[in-house]
Short mmCIF file of C-alpha atoms in Angstrom, two decimals:
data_model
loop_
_atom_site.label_atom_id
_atom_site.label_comp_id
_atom_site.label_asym_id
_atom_site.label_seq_id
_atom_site.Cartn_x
_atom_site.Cartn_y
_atom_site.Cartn_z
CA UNK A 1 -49.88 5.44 23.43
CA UNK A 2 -46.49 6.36 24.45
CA UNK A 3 -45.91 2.95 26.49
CA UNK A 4 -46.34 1.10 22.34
CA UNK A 5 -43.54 3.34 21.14
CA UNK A 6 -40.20 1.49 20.12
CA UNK A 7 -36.87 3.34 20.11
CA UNK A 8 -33.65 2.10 17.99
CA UNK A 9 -30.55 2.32 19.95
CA UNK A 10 -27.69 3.14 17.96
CA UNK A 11 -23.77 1.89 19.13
CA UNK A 12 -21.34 4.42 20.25
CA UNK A 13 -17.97 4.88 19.27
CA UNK A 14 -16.60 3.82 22.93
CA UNK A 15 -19.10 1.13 22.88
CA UNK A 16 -18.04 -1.04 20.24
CA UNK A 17 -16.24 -4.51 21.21
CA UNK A 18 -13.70 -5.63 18.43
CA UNK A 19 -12.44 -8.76 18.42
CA UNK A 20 -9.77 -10.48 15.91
CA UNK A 21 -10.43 -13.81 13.59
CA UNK A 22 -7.81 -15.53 11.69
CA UNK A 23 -9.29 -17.21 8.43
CA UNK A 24 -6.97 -19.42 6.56
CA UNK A 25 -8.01 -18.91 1.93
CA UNK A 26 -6.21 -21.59 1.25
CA UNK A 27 -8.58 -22.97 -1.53
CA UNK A 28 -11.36 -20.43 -0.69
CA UNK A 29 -13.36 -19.00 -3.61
CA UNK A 30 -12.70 -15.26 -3.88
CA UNK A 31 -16.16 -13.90 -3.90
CA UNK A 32 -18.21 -16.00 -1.08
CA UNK A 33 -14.65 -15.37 1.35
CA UNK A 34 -14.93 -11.98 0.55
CA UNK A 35 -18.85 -10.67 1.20
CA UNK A 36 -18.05 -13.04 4.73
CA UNK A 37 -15.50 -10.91 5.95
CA UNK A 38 -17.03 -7.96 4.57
CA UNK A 39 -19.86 -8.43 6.96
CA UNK A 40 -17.40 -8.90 9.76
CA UNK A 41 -15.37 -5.86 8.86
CA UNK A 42 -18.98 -3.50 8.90
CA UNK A 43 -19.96 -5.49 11.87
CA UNK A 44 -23.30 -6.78 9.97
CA UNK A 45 -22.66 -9.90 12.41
CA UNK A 46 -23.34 -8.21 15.77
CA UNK A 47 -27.12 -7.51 16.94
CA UNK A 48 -25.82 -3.83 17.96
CA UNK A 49 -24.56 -2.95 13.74
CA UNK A 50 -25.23 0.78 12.91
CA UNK A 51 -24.68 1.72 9.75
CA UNK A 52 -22.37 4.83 10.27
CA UNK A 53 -20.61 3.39 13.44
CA UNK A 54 -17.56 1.72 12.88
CA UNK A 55 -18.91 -1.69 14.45
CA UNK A 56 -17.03 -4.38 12.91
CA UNK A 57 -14.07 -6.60 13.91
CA UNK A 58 -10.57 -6.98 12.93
CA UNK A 59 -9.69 -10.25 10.36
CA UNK A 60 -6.60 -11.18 9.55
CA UNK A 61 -6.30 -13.80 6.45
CA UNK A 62 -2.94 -15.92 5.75
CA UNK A 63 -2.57 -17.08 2.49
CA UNK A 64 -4.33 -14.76 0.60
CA UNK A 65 -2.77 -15.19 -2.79
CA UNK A 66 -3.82 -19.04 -2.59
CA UNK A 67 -7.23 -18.42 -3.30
CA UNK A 68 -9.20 -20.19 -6.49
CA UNK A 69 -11.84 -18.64 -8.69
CA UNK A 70 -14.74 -20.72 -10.71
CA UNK A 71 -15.37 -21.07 -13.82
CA UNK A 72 -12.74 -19.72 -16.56
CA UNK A 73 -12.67 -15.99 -14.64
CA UNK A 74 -9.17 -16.78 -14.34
CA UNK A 75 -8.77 -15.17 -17.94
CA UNK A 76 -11.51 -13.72 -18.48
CA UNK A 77 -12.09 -11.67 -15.67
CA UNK A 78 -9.76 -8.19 -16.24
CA UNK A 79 -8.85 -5.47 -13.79
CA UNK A 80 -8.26 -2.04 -15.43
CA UNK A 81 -6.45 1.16 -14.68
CA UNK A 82 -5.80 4.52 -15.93
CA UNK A 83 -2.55 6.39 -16.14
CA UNK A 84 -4.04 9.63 -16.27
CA UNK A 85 -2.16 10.18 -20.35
CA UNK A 86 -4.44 9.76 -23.46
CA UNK A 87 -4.86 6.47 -24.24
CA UNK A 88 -2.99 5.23 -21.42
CA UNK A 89 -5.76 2.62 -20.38
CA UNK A 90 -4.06 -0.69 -18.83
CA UNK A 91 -5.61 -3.85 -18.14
CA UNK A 92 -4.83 -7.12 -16.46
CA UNK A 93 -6.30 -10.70 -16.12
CA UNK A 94 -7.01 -12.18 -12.39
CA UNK A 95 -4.53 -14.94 -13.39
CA UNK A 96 -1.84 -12.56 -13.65
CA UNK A 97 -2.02 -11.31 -10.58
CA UNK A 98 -2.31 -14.23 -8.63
CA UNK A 99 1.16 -15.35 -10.69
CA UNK A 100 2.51 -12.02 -9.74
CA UNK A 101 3.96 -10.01 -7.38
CA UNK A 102 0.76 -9.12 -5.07
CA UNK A 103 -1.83 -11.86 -5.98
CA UNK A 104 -2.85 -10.84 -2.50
CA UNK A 105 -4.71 -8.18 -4.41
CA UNK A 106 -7.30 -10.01 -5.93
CA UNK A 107 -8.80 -10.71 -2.47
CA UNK A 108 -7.73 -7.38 -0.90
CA UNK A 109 -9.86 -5.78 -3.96
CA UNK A 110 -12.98 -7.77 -4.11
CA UNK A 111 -13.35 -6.97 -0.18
CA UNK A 112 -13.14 -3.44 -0.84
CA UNK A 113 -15.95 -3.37 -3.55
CA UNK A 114 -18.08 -4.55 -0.88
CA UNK A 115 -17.53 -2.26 1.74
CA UNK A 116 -18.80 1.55 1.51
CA UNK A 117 -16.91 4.69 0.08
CA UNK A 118 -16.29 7.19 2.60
CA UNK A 119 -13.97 8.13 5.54
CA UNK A 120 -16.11 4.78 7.30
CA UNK A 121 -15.51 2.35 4.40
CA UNK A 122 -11.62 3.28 4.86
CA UNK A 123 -12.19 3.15 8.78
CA UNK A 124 -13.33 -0.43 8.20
CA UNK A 125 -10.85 -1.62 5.24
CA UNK A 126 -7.74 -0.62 8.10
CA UNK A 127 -9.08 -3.53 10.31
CA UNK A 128 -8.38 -6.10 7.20
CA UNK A 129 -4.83 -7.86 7.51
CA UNK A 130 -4.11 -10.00 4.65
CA UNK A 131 -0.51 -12.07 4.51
CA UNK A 132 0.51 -14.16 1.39
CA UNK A 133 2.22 -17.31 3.93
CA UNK A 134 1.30 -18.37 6.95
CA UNK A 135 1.10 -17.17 10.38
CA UNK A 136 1.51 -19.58 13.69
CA UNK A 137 -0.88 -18.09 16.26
CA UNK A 138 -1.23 -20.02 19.23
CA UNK A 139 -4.80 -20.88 19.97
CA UNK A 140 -4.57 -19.25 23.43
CA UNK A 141 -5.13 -15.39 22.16
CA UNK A 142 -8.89 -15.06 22.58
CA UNK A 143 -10.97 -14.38 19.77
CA UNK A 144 -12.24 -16.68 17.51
CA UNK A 145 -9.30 -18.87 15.47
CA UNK A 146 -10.81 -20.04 12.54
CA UNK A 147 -7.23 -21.32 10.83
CA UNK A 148 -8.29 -25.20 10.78
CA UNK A 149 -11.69 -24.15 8.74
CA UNK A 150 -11.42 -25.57 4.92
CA UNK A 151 -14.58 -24.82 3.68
CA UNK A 152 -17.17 -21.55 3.07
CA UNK A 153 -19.87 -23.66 5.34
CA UNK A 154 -17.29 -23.39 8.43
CA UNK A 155 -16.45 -19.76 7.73
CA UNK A 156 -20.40 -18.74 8.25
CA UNK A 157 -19.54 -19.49 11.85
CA UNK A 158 -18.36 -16.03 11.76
CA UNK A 159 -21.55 -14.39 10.94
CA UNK A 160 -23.48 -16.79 12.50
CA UNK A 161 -21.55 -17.75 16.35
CA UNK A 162 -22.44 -20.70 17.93
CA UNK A 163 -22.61 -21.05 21.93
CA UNK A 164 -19.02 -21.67 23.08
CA UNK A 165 -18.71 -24.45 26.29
CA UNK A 166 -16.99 -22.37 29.34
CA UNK A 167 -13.38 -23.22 29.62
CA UNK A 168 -12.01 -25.50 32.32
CA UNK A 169 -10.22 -23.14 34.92
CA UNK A 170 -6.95 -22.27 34.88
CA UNK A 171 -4.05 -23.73 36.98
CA UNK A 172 -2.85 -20.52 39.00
CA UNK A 173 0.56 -19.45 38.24
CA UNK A 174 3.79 -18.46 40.61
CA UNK A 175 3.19 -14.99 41.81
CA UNK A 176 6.96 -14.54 40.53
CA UNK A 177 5.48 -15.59 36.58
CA UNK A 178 2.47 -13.74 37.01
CA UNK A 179 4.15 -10.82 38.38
CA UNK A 180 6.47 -10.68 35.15
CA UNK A 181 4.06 -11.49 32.66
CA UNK A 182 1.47 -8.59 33.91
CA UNK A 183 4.36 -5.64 32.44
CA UNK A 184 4.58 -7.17 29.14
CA UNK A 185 0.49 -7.02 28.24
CA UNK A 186 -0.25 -3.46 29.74
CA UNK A 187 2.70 -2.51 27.76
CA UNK A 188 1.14 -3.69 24.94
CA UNK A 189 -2.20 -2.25 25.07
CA UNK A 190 -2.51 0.97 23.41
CA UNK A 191 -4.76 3.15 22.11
CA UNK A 192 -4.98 6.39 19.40
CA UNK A 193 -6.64 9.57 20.28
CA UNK A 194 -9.87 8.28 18.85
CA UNK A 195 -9.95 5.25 21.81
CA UNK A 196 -9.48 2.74 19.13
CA UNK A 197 -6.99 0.15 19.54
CA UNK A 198 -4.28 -0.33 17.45
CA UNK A 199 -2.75 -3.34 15.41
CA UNK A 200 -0.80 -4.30 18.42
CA UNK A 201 -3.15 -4.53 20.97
CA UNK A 202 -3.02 -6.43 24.06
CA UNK A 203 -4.89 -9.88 24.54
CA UNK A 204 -7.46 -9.58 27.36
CA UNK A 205 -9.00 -12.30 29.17
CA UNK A 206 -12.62 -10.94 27.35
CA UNK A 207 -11.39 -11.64 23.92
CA UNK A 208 -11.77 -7.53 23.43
CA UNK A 209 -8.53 -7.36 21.06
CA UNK A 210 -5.82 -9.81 20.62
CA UNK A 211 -2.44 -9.31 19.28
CA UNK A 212 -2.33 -9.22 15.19
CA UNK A 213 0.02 -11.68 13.79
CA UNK A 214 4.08 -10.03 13.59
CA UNK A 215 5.43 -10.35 9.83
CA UNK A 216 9.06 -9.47 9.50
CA UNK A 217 9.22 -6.71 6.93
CA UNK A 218 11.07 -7.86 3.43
CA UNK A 219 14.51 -5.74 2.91
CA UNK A 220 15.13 -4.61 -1.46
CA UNK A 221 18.05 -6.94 -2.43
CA UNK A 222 20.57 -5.19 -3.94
CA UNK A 223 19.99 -4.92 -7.96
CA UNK A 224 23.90 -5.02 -9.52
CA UNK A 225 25.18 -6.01 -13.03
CA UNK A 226 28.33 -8.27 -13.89
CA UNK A 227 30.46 -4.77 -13.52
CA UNK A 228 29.55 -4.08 -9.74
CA UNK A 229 27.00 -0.80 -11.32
CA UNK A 230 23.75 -0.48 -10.38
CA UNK A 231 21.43 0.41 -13.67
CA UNK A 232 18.31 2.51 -13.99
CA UNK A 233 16.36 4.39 -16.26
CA UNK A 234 15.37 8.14 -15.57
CA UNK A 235 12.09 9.90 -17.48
CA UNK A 236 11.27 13.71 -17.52
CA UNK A 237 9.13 15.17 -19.99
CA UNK A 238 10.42 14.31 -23.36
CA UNK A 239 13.63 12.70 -21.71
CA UNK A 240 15.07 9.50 -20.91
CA UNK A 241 17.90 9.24 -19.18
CA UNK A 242 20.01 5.73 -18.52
CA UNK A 243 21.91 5.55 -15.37
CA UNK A 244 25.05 3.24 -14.48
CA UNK A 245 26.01 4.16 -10.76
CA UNK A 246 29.13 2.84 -8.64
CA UNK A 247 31.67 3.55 -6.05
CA UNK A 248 33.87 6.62 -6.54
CA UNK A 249 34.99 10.24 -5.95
CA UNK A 250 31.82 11.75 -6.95
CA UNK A 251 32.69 12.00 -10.82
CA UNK A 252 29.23 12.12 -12.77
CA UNK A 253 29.40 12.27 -16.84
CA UNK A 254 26.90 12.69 -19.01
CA UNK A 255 27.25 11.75 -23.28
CA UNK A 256 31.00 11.60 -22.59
CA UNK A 257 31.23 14.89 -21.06
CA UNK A 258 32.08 16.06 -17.55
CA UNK A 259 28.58 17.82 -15.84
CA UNK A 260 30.13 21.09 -15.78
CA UNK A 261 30.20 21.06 -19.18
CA UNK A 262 27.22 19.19 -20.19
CA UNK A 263 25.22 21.15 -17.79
CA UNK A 264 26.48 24.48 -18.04
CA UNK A 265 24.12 26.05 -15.69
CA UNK A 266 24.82 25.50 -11.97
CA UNK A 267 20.49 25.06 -11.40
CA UNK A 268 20.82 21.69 -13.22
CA UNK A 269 23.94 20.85 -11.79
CA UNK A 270 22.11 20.89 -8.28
CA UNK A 271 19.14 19.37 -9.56
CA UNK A 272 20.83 16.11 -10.40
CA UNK A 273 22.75 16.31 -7.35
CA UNK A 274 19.77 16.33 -5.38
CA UNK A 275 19.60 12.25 -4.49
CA UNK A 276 22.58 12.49 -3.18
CA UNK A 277 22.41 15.33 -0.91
CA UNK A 278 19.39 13.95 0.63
CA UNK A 279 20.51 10.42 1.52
CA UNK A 280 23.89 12.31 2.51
CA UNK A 281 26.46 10.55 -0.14
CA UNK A 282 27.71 13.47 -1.62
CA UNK A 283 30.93 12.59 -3.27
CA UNK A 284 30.82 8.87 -3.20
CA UNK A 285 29.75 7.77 -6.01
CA UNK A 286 30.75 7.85 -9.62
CA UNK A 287 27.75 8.35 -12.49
CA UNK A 288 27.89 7.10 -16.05
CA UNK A 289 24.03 8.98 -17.72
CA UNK A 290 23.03 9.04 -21.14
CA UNK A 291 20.43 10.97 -21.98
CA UNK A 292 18.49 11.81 -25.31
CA UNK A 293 15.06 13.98 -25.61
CA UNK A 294 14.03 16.95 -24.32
CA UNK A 295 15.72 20.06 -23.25
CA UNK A 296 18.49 20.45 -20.95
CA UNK A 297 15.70 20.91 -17.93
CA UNK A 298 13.84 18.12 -19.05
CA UNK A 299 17.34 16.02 -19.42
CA UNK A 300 18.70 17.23 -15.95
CA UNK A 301 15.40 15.88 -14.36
CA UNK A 302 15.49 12.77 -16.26
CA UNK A 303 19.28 11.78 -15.00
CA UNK A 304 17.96 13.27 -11.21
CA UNK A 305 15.21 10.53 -11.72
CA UNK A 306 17.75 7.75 -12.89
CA UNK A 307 20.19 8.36 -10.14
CA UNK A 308 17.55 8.34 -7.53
CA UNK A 309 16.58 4.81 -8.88
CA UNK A 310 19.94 3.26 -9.15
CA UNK A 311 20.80 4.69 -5.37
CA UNK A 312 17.99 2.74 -4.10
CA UNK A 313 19.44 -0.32 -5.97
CA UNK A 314 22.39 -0.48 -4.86
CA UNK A 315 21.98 0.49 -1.33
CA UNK A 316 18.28 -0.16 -0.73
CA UNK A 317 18.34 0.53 3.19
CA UNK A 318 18.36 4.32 1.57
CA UNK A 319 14.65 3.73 -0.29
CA UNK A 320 12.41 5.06 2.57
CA UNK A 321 14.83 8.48 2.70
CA UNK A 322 15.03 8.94 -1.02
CA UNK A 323 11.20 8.13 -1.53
CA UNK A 324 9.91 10.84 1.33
CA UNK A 325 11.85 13.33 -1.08
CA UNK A 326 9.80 12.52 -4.16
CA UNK A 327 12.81 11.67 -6.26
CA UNK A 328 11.68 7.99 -7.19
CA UNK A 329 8.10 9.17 -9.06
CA UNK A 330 8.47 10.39 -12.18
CA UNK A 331 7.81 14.88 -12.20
CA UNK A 332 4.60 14.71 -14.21
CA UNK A 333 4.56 18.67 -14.69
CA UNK A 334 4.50 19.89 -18.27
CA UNK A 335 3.89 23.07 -19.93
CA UNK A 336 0.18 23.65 -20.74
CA UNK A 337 -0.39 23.85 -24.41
CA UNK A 338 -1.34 26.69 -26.55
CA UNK A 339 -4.93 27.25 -26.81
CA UNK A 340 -6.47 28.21 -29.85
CA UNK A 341 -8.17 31.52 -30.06
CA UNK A 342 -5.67 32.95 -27.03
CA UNK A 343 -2.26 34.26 -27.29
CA UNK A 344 -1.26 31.18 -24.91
CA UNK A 345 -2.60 28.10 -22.50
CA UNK A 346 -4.48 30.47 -20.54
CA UNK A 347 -3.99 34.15 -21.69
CA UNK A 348 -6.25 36.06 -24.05
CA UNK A 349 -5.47 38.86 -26.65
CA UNK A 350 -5.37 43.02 -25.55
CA UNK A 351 -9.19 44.17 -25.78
CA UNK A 352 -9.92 46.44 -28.59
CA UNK A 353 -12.97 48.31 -29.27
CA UNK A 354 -12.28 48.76 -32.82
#
């Protein structure tokens, strides 16, 4: 009896052989390109897929934001979002975002509906790569290249492999060129803690991992008006703050009047200094704020908010140091409101018995 009994073998962790495609959406429909390369990314492809194992391969996609829906879901299919405020409900048409700033995100978000939610489904959406141009990847770098296919047909290669012919062999090199060349890949290939390669990997010979594609990253320009200021607008609580910021001696006024005298208390004079502590510019630049709404807390962190925008603007190199602080999001703290029934938000009345 024992000799009919099956067993399932599940994949291990260590076991699992990932591999990189390159898929070219240029004209692709959104849906069909995505539930292929959701398969890939699970690893629904491979004879050895388990479920919780993170089986599936990397995929990098060039010109995401060129791909084409049916029908008229251009307009009438809507993405929505929540601001977390009452009534603060947004919503936007696919068309917009593929005329906007990220129409990568169309495809980026259609994959992600397909793929579980979890600590795995994340696991698996870190493998996807998507790039708005185009990358030139020689054909050389193992895995399967799938650039030249134009049509949803060709992409269910993926899913669905066909026999590749064994490649001619290879002319042997100079031991001088072969000597050099061997530095340069173990260098590349590394690992995290977890024994999964990163986006950098090395190519190897059995098309484990190849080398993702290498896009420069995109520098802020710098934002200036006709006057050589850089402008932005600062929010906390009931505040609003506008902020003209240039080169100077460090003079900052706020409504016509000199911060010591706008902002009496030295706390809010160091609040608003805060950007410029932190990105080390103390004393360089001269601030023009006004400010209307709210208290003088609620005004101090409004003009810390403005300054920390218009920093960024005119040197934007200083983004990644002023952003780690937390001083370009807006402070959404607020006082809790009275409750009624309770002497405030949270606190009730003295207990009586009579």
């Amino acid at each position: 009896m024992k000799a009919l009994m099956k067993t399932t073998k599940s994949a291990k962790p260590a076991e699992v052989d990932k591999k990189w495609h390159l898929v070219d959406a240029d004209g692709l429909v959104v849906g069909r390109l995505a539930t292929i390369v959701a398969n890939i990314l699970r690893g629904k492809h491979k004879p050895s897929f388990t479920p919780h194992v993170d089986c599936g391969d990397h995929v990098v996609i060039v010109n995401a934001g060129k791909v084409r829906f049916t029908g008229r879901k251009l307009e009438k299919k809507i993405y929505y979002k929540h601001t977390g405020y009452a009534g603060g409900i947004k919503e936007i048409t696919a068309g917009k975002v593929l005329e906007g700033r990220f129409p990568e995100r169309v495809l980026e978000k259609a994959i992600e509906r397909m793929i579980p939610r979890g600590p795995l489904g994340r696991d698996q959406m870190r493998a996807l790569h998507l790039y708005n141009g185009t990358v030139d990847e020689p054909q050389e770098q193992g895995g399967r290249i799938m650039a030249d296919k134009k049509s949803l047909s060709d992409l269910g290669e993926l899913t669905n492999p066909k026999p590749e012919a064994p490649a001619a062999p290879a002319v042997a090199e100079p031991p001088a060129a072969a000597a050099a060349e061997a530095p340069a890949e173990t260098s590349r290939a590394r690992s995290d803690g977890n024994g999964r390669r990163g986006r950098d990997d090395a190519v190897t010979d059995h098309g484990v991992s190849t080398q993702g594609p290498q896009i420069a990253a995109v520098l802020r320009e710098q934002q200036l008006d006709k006057h050589g200021r850089a402008y932005a607008t600062g929010r906390r609580k009931d505040a609003i703050a506008r902020v003209w910021l240039k080169p100077g001696s460090g003079k900052i006024v706020i409504n016509g009047r000199e911060q010591e005298v706008y902002f009496a208390r030295p706390t809010l004079r160091l609040v608003i200094n805060q950007p410029f502590g932190v990105a080390g510019r103390e004393g360089q630049y001269d601030v023009v704020a006004t400010v209307i709404g709210g208290g003088l807390s609620g005004q101090a962190g409004a003009v810390k908010h403005g300054i920390a925008q218009a920093l960024t603007r005119y040197e934007p190199a200083l983004r990644t140091t002023v952003k780690q602080a937390g001083f370009l999001t807006r402070d959404p703290r607020a006082v809790e409101r009275k409750k009624y029934g309770r002497a405030k938000a949270r606190r009730s009345f003295q207990f009586s018995k009579r």
